[in-house]
Short mmCIF file of C-alpha atoms and ligand atoms in Angstrom, two decimals:
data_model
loop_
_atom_site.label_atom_id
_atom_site.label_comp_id
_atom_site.label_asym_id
_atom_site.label_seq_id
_atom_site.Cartn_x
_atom_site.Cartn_y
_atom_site.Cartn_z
CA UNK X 1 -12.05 29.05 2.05
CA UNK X 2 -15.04 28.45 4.32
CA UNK X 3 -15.12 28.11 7.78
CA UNK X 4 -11.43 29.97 8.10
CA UNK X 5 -7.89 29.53 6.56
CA UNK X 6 -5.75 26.70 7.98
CA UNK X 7 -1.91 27.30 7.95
CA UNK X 8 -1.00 27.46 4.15
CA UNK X 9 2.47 27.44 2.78
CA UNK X 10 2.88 27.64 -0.53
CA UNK X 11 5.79 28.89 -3.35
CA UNK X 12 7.60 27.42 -6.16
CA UNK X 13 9.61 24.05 -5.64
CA UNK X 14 12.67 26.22 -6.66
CA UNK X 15 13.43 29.64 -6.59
CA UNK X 16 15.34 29.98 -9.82
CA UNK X 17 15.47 33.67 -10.40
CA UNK X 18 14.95 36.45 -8.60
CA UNK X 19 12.09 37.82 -10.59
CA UNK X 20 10.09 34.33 -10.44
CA UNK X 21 10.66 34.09 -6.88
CA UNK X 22 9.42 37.86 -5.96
CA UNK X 23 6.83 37.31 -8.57
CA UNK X 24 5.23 34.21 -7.02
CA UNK X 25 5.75 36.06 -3.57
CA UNK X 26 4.03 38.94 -4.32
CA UNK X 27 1.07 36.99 -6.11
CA UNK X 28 0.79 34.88 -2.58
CA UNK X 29 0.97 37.82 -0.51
CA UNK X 30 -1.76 39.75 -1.97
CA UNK X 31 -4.51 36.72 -1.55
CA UNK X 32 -3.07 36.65 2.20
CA UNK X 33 -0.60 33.71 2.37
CA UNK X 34 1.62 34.67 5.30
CA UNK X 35 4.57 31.66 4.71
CA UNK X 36 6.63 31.36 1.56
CA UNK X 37 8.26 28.24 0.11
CA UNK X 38 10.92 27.99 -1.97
CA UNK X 39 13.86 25.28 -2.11
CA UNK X 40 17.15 26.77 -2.41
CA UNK X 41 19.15 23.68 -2.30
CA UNK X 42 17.13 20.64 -4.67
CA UNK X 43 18.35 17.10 -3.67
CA UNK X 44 17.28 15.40 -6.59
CA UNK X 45 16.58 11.35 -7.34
CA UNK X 46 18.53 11.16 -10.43
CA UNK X 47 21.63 13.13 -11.47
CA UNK X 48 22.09 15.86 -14.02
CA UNK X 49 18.59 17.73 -12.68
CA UNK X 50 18.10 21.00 -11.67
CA UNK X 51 19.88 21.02 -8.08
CA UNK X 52 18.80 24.70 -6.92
CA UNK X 53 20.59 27.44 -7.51
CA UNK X 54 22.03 27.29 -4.07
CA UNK X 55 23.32 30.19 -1.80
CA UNK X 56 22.51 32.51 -4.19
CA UNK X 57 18.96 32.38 -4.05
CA UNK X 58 18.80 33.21 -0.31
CA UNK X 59 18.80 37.15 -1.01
CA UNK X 60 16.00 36.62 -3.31
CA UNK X 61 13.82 34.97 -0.17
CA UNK X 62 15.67 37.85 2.01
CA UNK X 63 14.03 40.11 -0.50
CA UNK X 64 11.05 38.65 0.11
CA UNK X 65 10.41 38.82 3.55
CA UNK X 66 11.36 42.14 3.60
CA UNK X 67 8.97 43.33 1.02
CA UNK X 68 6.22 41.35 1.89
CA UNK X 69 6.69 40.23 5.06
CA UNK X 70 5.18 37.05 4.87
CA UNK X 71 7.96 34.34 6.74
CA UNK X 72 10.31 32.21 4.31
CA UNK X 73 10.91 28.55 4.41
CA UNK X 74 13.45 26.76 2.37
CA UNK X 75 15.08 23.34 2.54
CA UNK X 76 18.31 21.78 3.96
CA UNK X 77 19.84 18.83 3.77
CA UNK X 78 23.40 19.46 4.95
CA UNK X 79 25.14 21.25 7.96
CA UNK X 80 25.86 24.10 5.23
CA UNK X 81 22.69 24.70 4.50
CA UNK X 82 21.28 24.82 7.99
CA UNK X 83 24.54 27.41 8.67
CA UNK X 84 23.74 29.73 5.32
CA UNK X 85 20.22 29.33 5.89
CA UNK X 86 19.86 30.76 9.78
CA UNK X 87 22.85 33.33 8.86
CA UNK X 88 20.55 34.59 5.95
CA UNK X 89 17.47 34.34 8.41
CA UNK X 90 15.32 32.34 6.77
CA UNK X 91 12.03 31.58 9.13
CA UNK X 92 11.66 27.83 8.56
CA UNK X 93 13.41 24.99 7.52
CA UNK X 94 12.03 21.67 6.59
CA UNK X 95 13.72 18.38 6.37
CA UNK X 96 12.83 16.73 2.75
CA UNK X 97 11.77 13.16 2.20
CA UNK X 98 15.27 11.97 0.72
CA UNK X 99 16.89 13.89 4.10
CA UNK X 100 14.87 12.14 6.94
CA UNK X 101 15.18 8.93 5.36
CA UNK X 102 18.47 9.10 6.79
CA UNK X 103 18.90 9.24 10.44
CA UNK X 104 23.12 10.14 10.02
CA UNK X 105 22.21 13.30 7.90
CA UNK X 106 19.71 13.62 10.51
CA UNK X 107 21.57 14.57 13.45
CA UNK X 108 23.85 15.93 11.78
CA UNK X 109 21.58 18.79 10.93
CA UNK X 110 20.01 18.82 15.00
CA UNK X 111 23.43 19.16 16.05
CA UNK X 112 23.66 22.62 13.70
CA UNK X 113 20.60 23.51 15.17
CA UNK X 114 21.57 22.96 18.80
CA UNK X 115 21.15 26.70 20.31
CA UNK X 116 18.75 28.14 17.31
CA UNK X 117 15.78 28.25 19.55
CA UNK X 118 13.92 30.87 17.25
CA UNK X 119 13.58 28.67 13.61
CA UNK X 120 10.54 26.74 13.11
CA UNK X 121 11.46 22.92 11.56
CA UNK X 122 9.28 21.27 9.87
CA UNK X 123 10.10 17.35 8.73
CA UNK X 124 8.79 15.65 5.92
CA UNK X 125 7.99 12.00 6.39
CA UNK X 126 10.93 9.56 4.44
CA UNK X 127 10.81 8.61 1.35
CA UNK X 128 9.80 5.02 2.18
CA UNK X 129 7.08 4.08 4.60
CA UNK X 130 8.02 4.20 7.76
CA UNK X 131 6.31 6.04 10.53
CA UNK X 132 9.26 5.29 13.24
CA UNK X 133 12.03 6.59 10.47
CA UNK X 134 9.81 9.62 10.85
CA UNK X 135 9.43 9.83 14.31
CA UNK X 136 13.18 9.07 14.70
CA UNK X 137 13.86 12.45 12.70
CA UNK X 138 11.02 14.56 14.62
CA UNK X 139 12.94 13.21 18.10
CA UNK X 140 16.40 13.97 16.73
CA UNK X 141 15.33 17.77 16.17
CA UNK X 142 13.06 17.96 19.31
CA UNK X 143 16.36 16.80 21.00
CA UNK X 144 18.48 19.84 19.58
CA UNK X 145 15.94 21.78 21.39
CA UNK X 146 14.00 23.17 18.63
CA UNK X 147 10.37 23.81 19.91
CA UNK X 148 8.37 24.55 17.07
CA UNK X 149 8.22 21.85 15.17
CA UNK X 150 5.72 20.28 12.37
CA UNK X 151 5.69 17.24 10.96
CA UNK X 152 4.64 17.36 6.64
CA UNK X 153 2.88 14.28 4.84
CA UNK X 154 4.09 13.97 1.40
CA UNK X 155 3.73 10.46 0.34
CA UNK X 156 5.77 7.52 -0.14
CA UNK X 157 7.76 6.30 -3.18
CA UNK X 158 6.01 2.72 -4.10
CA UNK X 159 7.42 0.29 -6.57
CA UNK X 160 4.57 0.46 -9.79
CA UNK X 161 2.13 2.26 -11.30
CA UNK X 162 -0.13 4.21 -9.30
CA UNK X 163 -2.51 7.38 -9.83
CA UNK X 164 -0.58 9.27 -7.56
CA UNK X 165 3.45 10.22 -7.68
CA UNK X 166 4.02 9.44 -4.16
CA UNK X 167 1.51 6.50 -2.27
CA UNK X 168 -0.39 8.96 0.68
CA UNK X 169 -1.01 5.81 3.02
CA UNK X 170 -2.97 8.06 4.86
CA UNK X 171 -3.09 5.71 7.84
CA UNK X 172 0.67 6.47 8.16
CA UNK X 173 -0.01 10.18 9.47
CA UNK X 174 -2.67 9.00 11.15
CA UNK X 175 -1.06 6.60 13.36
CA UNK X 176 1.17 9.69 13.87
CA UNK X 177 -1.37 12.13 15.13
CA UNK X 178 -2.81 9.18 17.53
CA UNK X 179 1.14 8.75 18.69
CA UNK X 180 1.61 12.74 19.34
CA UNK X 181 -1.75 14.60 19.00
CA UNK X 182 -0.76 18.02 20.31
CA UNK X 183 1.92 17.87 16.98
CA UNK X 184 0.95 20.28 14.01
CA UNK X 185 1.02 18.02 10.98
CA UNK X 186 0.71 19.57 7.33
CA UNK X 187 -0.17 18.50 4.16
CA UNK X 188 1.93 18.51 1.04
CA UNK X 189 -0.87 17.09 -2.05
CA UNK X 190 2.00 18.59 -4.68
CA UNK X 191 4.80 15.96 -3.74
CA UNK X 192 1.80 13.35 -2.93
CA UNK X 193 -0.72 14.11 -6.33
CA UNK X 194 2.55 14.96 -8.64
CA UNK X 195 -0.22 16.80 -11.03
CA UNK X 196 -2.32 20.17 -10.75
CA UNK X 197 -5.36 18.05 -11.11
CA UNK X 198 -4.81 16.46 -7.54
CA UNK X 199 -4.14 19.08 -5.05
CA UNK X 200 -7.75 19.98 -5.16
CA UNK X 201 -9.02 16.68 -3.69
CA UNK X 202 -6.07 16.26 -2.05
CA UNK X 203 -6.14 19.32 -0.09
CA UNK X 204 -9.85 18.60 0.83
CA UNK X 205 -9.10 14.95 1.77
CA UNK X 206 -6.10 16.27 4.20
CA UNK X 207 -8.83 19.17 6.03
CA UNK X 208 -11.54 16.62 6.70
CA UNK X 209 -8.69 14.38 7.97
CA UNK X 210 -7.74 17.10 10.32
CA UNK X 211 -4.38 18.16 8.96
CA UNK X 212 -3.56 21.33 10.74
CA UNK X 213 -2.50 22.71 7.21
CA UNK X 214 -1.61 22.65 3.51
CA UNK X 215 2.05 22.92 1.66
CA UNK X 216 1.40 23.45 -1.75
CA UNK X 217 3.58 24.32 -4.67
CA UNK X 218 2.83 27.18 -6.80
CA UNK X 219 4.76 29.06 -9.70
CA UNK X 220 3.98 32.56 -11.48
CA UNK X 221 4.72 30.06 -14.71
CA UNK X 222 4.39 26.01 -13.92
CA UNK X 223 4.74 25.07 -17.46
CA UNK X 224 8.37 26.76 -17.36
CA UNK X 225 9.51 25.80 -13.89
CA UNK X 226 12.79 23.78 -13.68
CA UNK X 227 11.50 21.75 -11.41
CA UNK X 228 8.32 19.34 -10.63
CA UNK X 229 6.84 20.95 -13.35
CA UNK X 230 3.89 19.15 -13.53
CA UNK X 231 2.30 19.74 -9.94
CA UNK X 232 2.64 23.68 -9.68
CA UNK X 233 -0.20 26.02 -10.32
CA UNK X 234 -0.04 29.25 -10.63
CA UNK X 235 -0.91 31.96 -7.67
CA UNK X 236 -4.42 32.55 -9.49
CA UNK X 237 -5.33 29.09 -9.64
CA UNK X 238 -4.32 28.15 -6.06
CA UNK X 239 -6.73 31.15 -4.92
CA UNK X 240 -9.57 29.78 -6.55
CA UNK X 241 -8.56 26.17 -5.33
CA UNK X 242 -8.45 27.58 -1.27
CA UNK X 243 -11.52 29.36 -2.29
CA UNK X 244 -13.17 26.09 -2.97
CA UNK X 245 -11.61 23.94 0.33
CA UNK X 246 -14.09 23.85 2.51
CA UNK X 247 -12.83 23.96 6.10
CA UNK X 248 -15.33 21.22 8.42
CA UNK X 249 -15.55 22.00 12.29
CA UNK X 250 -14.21 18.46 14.04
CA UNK X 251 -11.61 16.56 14.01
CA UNK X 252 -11.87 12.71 12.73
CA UNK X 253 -8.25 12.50 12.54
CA UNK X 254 -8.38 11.75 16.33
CA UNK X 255 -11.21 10.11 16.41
CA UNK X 256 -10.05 6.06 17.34
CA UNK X 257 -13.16 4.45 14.90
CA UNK X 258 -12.47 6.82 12.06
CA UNK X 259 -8.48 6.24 12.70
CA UNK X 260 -9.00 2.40 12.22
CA UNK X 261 -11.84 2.99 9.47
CA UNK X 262 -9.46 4.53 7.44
CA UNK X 263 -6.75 2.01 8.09
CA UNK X 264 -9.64 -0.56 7.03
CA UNK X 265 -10.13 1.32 3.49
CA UNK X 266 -6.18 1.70 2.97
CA UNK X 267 -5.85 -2.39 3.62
CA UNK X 268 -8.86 -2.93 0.94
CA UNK X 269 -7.12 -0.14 -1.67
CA UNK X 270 -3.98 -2.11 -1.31
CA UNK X 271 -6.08 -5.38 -1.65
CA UNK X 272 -7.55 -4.17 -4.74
CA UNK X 273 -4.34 -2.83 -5.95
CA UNK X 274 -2.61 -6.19 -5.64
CA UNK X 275 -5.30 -8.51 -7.04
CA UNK X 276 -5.26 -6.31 -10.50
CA UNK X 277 -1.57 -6.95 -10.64
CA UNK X 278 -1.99 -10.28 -9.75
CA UNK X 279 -4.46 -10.92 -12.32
CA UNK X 280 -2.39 -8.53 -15.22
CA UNK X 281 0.43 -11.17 -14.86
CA UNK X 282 -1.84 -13.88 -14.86
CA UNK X 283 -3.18 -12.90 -18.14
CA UNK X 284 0.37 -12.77 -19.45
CA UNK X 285 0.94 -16.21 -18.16
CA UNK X 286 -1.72 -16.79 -19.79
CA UNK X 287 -1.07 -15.48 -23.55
CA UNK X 288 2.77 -17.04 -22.76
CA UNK X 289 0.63 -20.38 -22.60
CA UNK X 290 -1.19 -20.12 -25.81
CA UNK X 291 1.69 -18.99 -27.43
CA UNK X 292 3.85 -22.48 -26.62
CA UNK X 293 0.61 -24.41 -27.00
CA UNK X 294 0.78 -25.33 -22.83
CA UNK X 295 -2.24 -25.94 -20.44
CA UNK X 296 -4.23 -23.55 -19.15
CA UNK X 297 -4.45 -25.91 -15.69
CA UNK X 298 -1.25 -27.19 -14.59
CA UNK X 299 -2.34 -29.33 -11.53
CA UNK X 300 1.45 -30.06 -10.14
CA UNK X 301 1.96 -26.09 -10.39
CA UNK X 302 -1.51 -25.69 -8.41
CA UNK X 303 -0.42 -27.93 -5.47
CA UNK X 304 2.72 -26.37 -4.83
CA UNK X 305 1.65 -22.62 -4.78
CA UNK X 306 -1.47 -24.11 -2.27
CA UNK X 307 0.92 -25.70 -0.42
CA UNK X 308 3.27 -22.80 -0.07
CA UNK X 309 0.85 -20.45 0.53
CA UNK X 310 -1.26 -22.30 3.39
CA UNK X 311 2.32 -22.39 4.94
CA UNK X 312 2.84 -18.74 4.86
CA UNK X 313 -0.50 -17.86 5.49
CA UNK X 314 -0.15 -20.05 9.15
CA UNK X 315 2.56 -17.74 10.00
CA UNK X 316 0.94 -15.11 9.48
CA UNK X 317 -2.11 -16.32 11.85
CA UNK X 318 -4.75 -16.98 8.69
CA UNK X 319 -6.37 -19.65 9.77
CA UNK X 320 -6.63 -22.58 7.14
CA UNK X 321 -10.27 -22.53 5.66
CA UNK X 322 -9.76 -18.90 5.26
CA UNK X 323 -7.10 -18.92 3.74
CA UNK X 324 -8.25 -22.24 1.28
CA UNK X 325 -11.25 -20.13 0.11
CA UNK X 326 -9.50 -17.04 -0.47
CA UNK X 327 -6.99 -18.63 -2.75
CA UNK X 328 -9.46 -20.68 -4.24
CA UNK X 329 -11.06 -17.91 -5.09
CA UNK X 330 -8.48 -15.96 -6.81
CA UNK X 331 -7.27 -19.48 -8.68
CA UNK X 332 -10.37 -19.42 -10.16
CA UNK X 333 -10.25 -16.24 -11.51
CA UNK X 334 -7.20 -16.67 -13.23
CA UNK X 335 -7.82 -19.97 -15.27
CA UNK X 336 -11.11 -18.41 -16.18
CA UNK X 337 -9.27 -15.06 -17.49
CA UNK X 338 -6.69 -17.46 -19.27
CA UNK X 339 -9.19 -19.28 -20.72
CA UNK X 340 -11.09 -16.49 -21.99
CA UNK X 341 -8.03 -15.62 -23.93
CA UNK X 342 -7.52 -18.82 -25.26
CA UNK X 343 -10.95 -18.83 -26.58
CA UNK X 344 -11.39 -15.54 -27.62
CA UNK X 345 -9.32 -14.04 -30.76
C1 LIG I 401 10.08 19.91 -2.11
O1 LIG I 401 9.34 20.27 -1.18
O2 LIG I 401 10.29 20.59 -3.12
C2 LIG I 401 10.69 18.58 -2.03
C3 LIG I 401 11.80 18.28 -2.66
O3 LIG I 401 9.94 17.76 -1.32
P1 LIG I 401 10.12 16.23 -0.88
O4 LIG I 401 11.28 16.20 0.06
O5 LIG I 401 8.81 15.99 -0.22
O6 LIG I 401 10.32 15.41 -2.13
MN1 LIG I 402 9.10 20.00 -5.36
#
């Protein structure tokens, strides 16, 4: 990597045997990764999933601090967890998405903390997007007196099809480092690209963003891994990939233009997003019409979504011609891609 090595974590998104996990490990160490992930405990979205093979992975990350000294990270979720976990010594423990999202779960785990001055925590943002869910979590642990503390950008789950598995909405983090710029705040482009493929970019996109660091998941054998499969690469290709990063000297991320540029070019992706939708269902309005031999134009229809939309766009503080022109605009564009498939085929 030029221009020096951020903070890289990286390991499998499940130890699952001892052999993959001390592989992996030993990979990592040897290219110089100094912190180790692997999640012992896997809450998982839908049931009958690989859950982790629980407490009786945590000799195999025991194992690997030992032998390789690099620090060990694993996830909890539960009071349990955070008690096996510290009793086994593991380094670091992060808070997952599905975790922070709830604040009860939350303190319950700040409250096992409470006295544990000497583990690092790192929390992952929620599932859904909401920076103050987030900083809720970071203030519950800060309260428990935990000190070193990072905060971990993995994406949000969004509602449709989108290139990546989990929505970055980079302006999120961002409005996080403005809040609390002295925080570290990592990366994750596995949970947030959800393929190999992305974690290049990704990774690139966090470092000239600032991020103080990457989390990246990495197997000895992705295509066999019980778990988010799809995203892990192996020890090899993650060395060429930080070989590649290239490591700029300043720091946009706090810089207040390129903060509210960025928010600027995540309001126009969504924009984008939404019009393409908008006009995908408008096309199948529009074969619906052919089909029952209905016009394209229905003026009475026309009225009442202008009508209703002037309305909502006042409370919102459009003002009116704006707002007329705009949804002129996108009217338009529907009847002529309706029409178009009434005249063509
Ligand atoms: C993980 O790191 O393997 C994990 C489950 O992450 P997240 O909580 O971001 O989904
Ligand atoms: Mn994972």
């Amino acid at each position: 990597m030029e221009g020096g090595l951020p903070l890289v974590i990286a390991g499998p998104c499940s130890a699952e045997t001892q052999s993959q996990t001390r592989e992996t490990a030993l990979a990592l160490r040897d290219m110089g990764v100094k912190v180790f992930r692997a999640g012992v405990w896997k809450p998982r979205t839908m049931p009958g999933g690989f859950e982790g093979m629980g407490d009786a992975a945590l000799p195999w990350l025991q194992a690997v601090k030992r032998d390789t000294g690099m620090l060990v990270a694993t996830e909890v979720a539960t009071v349990e967890h955070v008690h096996a976990a510290l009793e086994a010594g593991i380094d670091i423990l992060w808070i997952g998405a599905r975790t922070t999202a709830n604040p009860f779960a939350v303190q319950d785990i700040a409250d096992a903390l409470q006295g544990h001055e000497e583990v690092t925590v790192l929390v992952k943002n929620p599932v859904n997007p909401d920076l103050e869910l987030w900083v809720g979590a970071i203030q519950r642990i800060l309260g428990a007196g935990v000190t070193r503390l990072a905060a971990v950008h993995r994406g949000f789950s969004s509602a449709g099809a989108h290139i990546y598995r989990n929505d970055p909405q980079w302006h999120i983090p961002f409005e996080l480092r403005r809040r609390a710029p002295a925080m570290t705040i990592l990366c994750d482009p596995s949970h947030i690209g959800g393929k190999q493929e992305f974690i290049e970019p990704l990774s690139q996109l966090a470092l000239d963003a600032g991020f103080d660091g990457l989390m990246i998941e990495c197997h000895c054998n992705p295509s066999q891994a019980l778990s988010d499969s799809a995203q892990q690469v192996t020890p090899q290709a993650l060395k060429s990939i930080l070989d590649r990063l290239v490591v700029r000297s300043g720091a946009p991320i706090n810089d207040e233009l390129g903060l509210l540029r960025q928010q600027i070019d995540d309001c126009d992706h969504e924009l984008l997003a939404v019009l393409a939708r908008r006009m995908s269902v408008s096309r199948e309005i529009g074969l619906f019409k052919k089909a029952h031999n209905l016009r394209v134009v229905q003026p009475a229809r026309y009225q009442e979504v202008m009508r209703a939309r002037m309305a909502e766009a006042a409370q919102l503080g459009l003002t009116e011609d704006f707002t007329q022109l705009i949804m002129q605009a996108i009217h338009e564009e529907s009847v002529r891609q309706q029409l178009d498939l009434l005249n063509n085929s």
